[in-house]
PDB file of C-alpha atoms in Angstrom:
ATOM      1  CA  ASP Q  30     127.840 119.332  82.705  1.00 76.00           C
ATOM      2  CA  SER Q  31     131.207 121.418  82.365  1.00 86.00           C
ATOM      3  CA  ALA Q  32     129.323 124.123  84.158  1.00 88.00           C
ATOM      4  CA  GLY Q  33     127.821 122.462  87.316  1.00 85.00           C
ATOM      5  CA  ARG Q  34     124.386 122.514  86.242  1.00 83.00           C
ATOM      6  CA  ILE Q  35     122.881 119.300  86.843  1.00 79.00           C
ATOM      7  CA  VAL Q  36     121.160 117.736  83.663  1.00 77.00           C
ATOM      8  CA  VAL Q  37     118.929 114.989  83.260  1.00 72.00           C
ATOM      9  CA  GLY Q  38     120.201 112.292  81.382  1.00 72.00           C
ATOM     10  CA  ASP Q  39     117.155 110.079  81.269  1.00 73.00           C
ATOM     11  CA  GLU Q  40     113.498 110.471  83.336  1.00 74.00           C
ATOM     12  CA  VAL Q  41     113.051 111.821  86.595  1.00 74.00           C
ATOM     13  CA  LEU Q  42     109.461 110.848  88.689  1.00 74.00           C
ATOM     14  CA  THR Q  43     108.097 108.316  86.085  1.00 78.00           C
ATOM     15  CA  PRO Q  44     105.887 105.344  87.042  1.00 77.00           C
ATOM     16  CA  ASP Q  45     108.854 103.487  85.783  1.00 77.00           C
ATOM     17  CA  SER Q  46     111.612 105.698  87.880  1.00 77.00           C
ATOM     18  CA  SER Q  47     109.876 106.256  90.956  1.00 78.00           C
ATOM     19  CA  ARG Q  48     107.767 103.778  92.590  1.00 78.00           C
ATOM     20  CA  PHE Q  49     104.083 105.229  93.297  1.00 78.00           C
ATOM     21  CA  TRP Q  50     101.135 103.441  95.187  1.00 81.00           C
ATOM     22  CA  PRO Q  51      97.838 104.202  96.555  1.00 83.00           C
ATOM     23  CA  ALA Q  52      98.163 105.729 100.853  1.00 83.00           C
ATOM     24  CA  ASP Q  53      94.592 103.942 100.792  1.00 84.00           C
ATOM     25  CA  GLY Q  54      95.598 100.499  99.983  1.00 81.00           C
ATOM     26  CA  TYR Q  55      98.921 100.161 101.686  1.00 85.00           C
ATOM     27  CA  GLU Q  56      99.590  97.329 103.888  1.00 86.00           C
ATOM     28  CA  PRO Q  57     103.646  96.582 104.640  1.00 88.00           C
ATOM     29  CA  GLY Q  58     104.426  92.799 103.934  1.00 90.00           C
ATOM     30  CA  ARG Q  59     102.406  92.742 100.798  1.00 88.00           C
ATOM     31  CA  SER Q  60     103.020  93.085  96.795  1.00 83.00           C
ATOM     32  CA  GLN Q  61     101.894  96.667  96.166  1.00 82.00           C
ATOM     33  CA  PRO Q  62      99.798  97.737  93.086  1.00 80.00           C
ATOM     34  CA  SER Q  63     102.070  98.373  90.420  1.00 80.00           C
ATOM     35  CA  PHE Q  64     101.474 101.360  87.899  1.00 83.00           C
ATOM     36  CA  ASP Q  65     105.067 100.836  85.739  1.00 84.00           C
ATOM     37  CA  LYS Q  66     105.720  98.432  82.987  1.00 87.00           C
ATOM     38  CA  GLN Q  67     105.593  95.584  85.523  1.00 88.00           C
ATOM     39  CA  TYR Q  68     102.135  94.118  84.149  1.00 90.00           C
ATOM     40  CA  VAL Q  69     104.131  93.680  80.422  1.00 93.00           C
ATOM     41  CA  ARG Q  70     107.251  92.284  82.156  1.00 91.00           C
ATOM     42  CA  ASP Q  71     104.588  89.630  83.983  1.00 92.00           C
ATOM     43  CA  TRP Q  72     102.696  88.645  80.464  1.00 95.00           C
ATOM     44  CA  ALA Q  73     106.323  87.885  78.996  1.00 94.00           C
ATOM     45  CA  THR Q  74     106.895  85.740  81.648  1.00 92.00           C
ATOM     46  CA  GLY Q  75     104.408  83.504  81.516  1.00 94.00           C
ATOM     47  CA  SER Q  76     103.954  83.513  78.209  1.00 95.00           C
ATOM     48  CA  GLY Q  77     107.054  81.340  77.816  1.00 93.00           C
ATOM     49  CA  TRP Q  78     109.051  84.121  76.164  1.00 94.00           C
ATOM     50  CA  ASP Q  79     113.054  83.039  76.607  1.00 93.00           C
ATOM     51  CA  LYS Q  80     114.251  86.835  75.907  1.00 92.00           C
ATOM     52  CA  THR Q  81     115.275  85.330  72.304  1.00 94.00           C
ATOM     53  CA  PRO Q  82     114.439  88.620  70.380  1.00 95.00           C
ATOM     54  CA  PRO Q  83     112.700  89.179  68.674  1.00 95.00           C
ATOM     55  CA  ALA Q  84     109.880  89.428  71.979  1.00 93.00           C
ATOM     56  CA  PRO Q  85     105.954  88.482  71.248  1.00 94.00           C
ATOM     57  CA  ALA Q  86     104.045  90.358  69.891  1.00 96.00           C
ATOM     58  CA  LEU Q  87     102.012  91.858  72.703  1.00 97.00           C
ATOM     59  CA  PRO Q  88      98.113  90.810  72.804  1.00 97.00           C
ATOM     60  CA  ASP Q  89      95.653  93.736  72.699  1.00 98.00           C
ATOM     61  CA  ASP Q  90      94.562  93.063  76.162  1.00 97.00           C
ATOM     62  CA  VAL Q  91      98.161  93.566  77.689  1.00 96.00           C
ATOM     63  CA  VAL Q  92      98.226  96.864  76.043  1.00 96.00           C
ATOM     64  CA  ALA Q  93      95.229  97.673  77.178  1.00 96.00           C
ATOM     65  CA  GLY Q  94      95.395  96.797  80.787  1.00 95.00           C
ATOM     66  CA  THR Q  95      99.083  98.915  80.529  1.00 93.00           C
ATOM     67  CA  ARG Q  96      97.552 101.689  79.142  1.00 93.00           C
ATOM     68  CA  ARG Q  97      95.147 101.693  81.564  1.00 93.00           C
ATOM     69  CA  ARG Q  98      97.965 101.761  84.687  1.00 91.00           C
ATOM     70  CA  TYR Q  99      99.864 104.667  83.115  1.00 89.00           C
ATOM     71  CA  GLU Q 100      96.672 106.920  83.197  1.00 92.00           C
ATOM     72  CA  GLU Q 101      95.472 106.040  86.741  1.00 91.00           C
ATOM     73  CA  ALA Q 102      99.297 106.746  87.787  1.00 89.00           C
ATOM     74  CA  TYR Q 103      98.764 110.493  85.977  1.00 90.00           C
ATOM     75  CA  GLU Q 104      95.425 111.007  87.246  1.00 92.00           C
ATOM     76  CA  ARG Q 105      96.193 110.145  90.624  1.00 88.00           C
ATOM     77  CA  ILE Q 106      99.451 112.279  90.721  1.00 87.00           C
ATOM     78  CA  THR Q 107      97.502 115.121  89.008  1.00 90.00           C
ATOM     79  CA  GLY Q 108      94.485 114.658  90.199  1.00 92.00           C
ATOM     80  CA  GLN Q 109      93.289 115.591  87.202  1.00 93.00           C
ATOM     81  CA  PRO Q 110      91.773 112.760  84.157  1.00 94.00           C
ATOM     82  CA  LEU Q 111      93.803 112.545  81.764  1.00 92.00           C
ATOM     83  CA  SER Q 112      91.180 113.786  78.721  1.00 91.00           C
ATOM     84  CA  LYS Q 113      91.371 116.787  80.099  1.00 91.00           C
ATOM     85  CA  TRP Q 114      95.267 116.966  79.154  1.00 88.00           C
ATOM     86  CA  LEU Q 115      94.766 115.808  75.871  1.00 89.00           C
ATOM     87  CA  GLU Q 116      92.281 118.253  74.793  1.00 90.00           C
ATOM     88  CA  ARG Q 117      94.326 120.859  76.057  1.00 89.00           C
ATOM     89  CA  ALA Q 118      96.771 119.557  74.144  1.00 87.00           C
ATOM     90  CA  GLY Q 119      95.483 118.824  71.213  1.00 87.00           C
ATOM     91  CA  ALA Q 120      95.437 115.236  70.708  1.00 84.00           C
ATOM     92  CA  SER Q 121      92.979 112.189  71.229  1.00 73.00           C
ATOM     93  CA  PRO Q 122      93.166 109.295  73.020  1.00 66.00           C
ATOM     94  CA  ALA Q 123      94.572 105.937  71.688  1.00 64.00           C
TER      95      ALA Q 123
END
């Protein structure tokens, strides 16, 4: 800003803006597991969608698989189950 302060305008350290890979499964030269929206992109590409709006509705299994990936990323990064955070926040799992 005008005072020289750094302002985050988007996102920092999320699975979509950073690459998180499990160290125990890392193998140079091989594709690494994805904890971001790549799973949805892969489904969209394989579905035959030509990127003309509107996008097709995501099947329930793709939504569930995406949620599992984000939840696993959260748990690997924090070392705690997401359910524990949801409890403290007074929220319920989807």
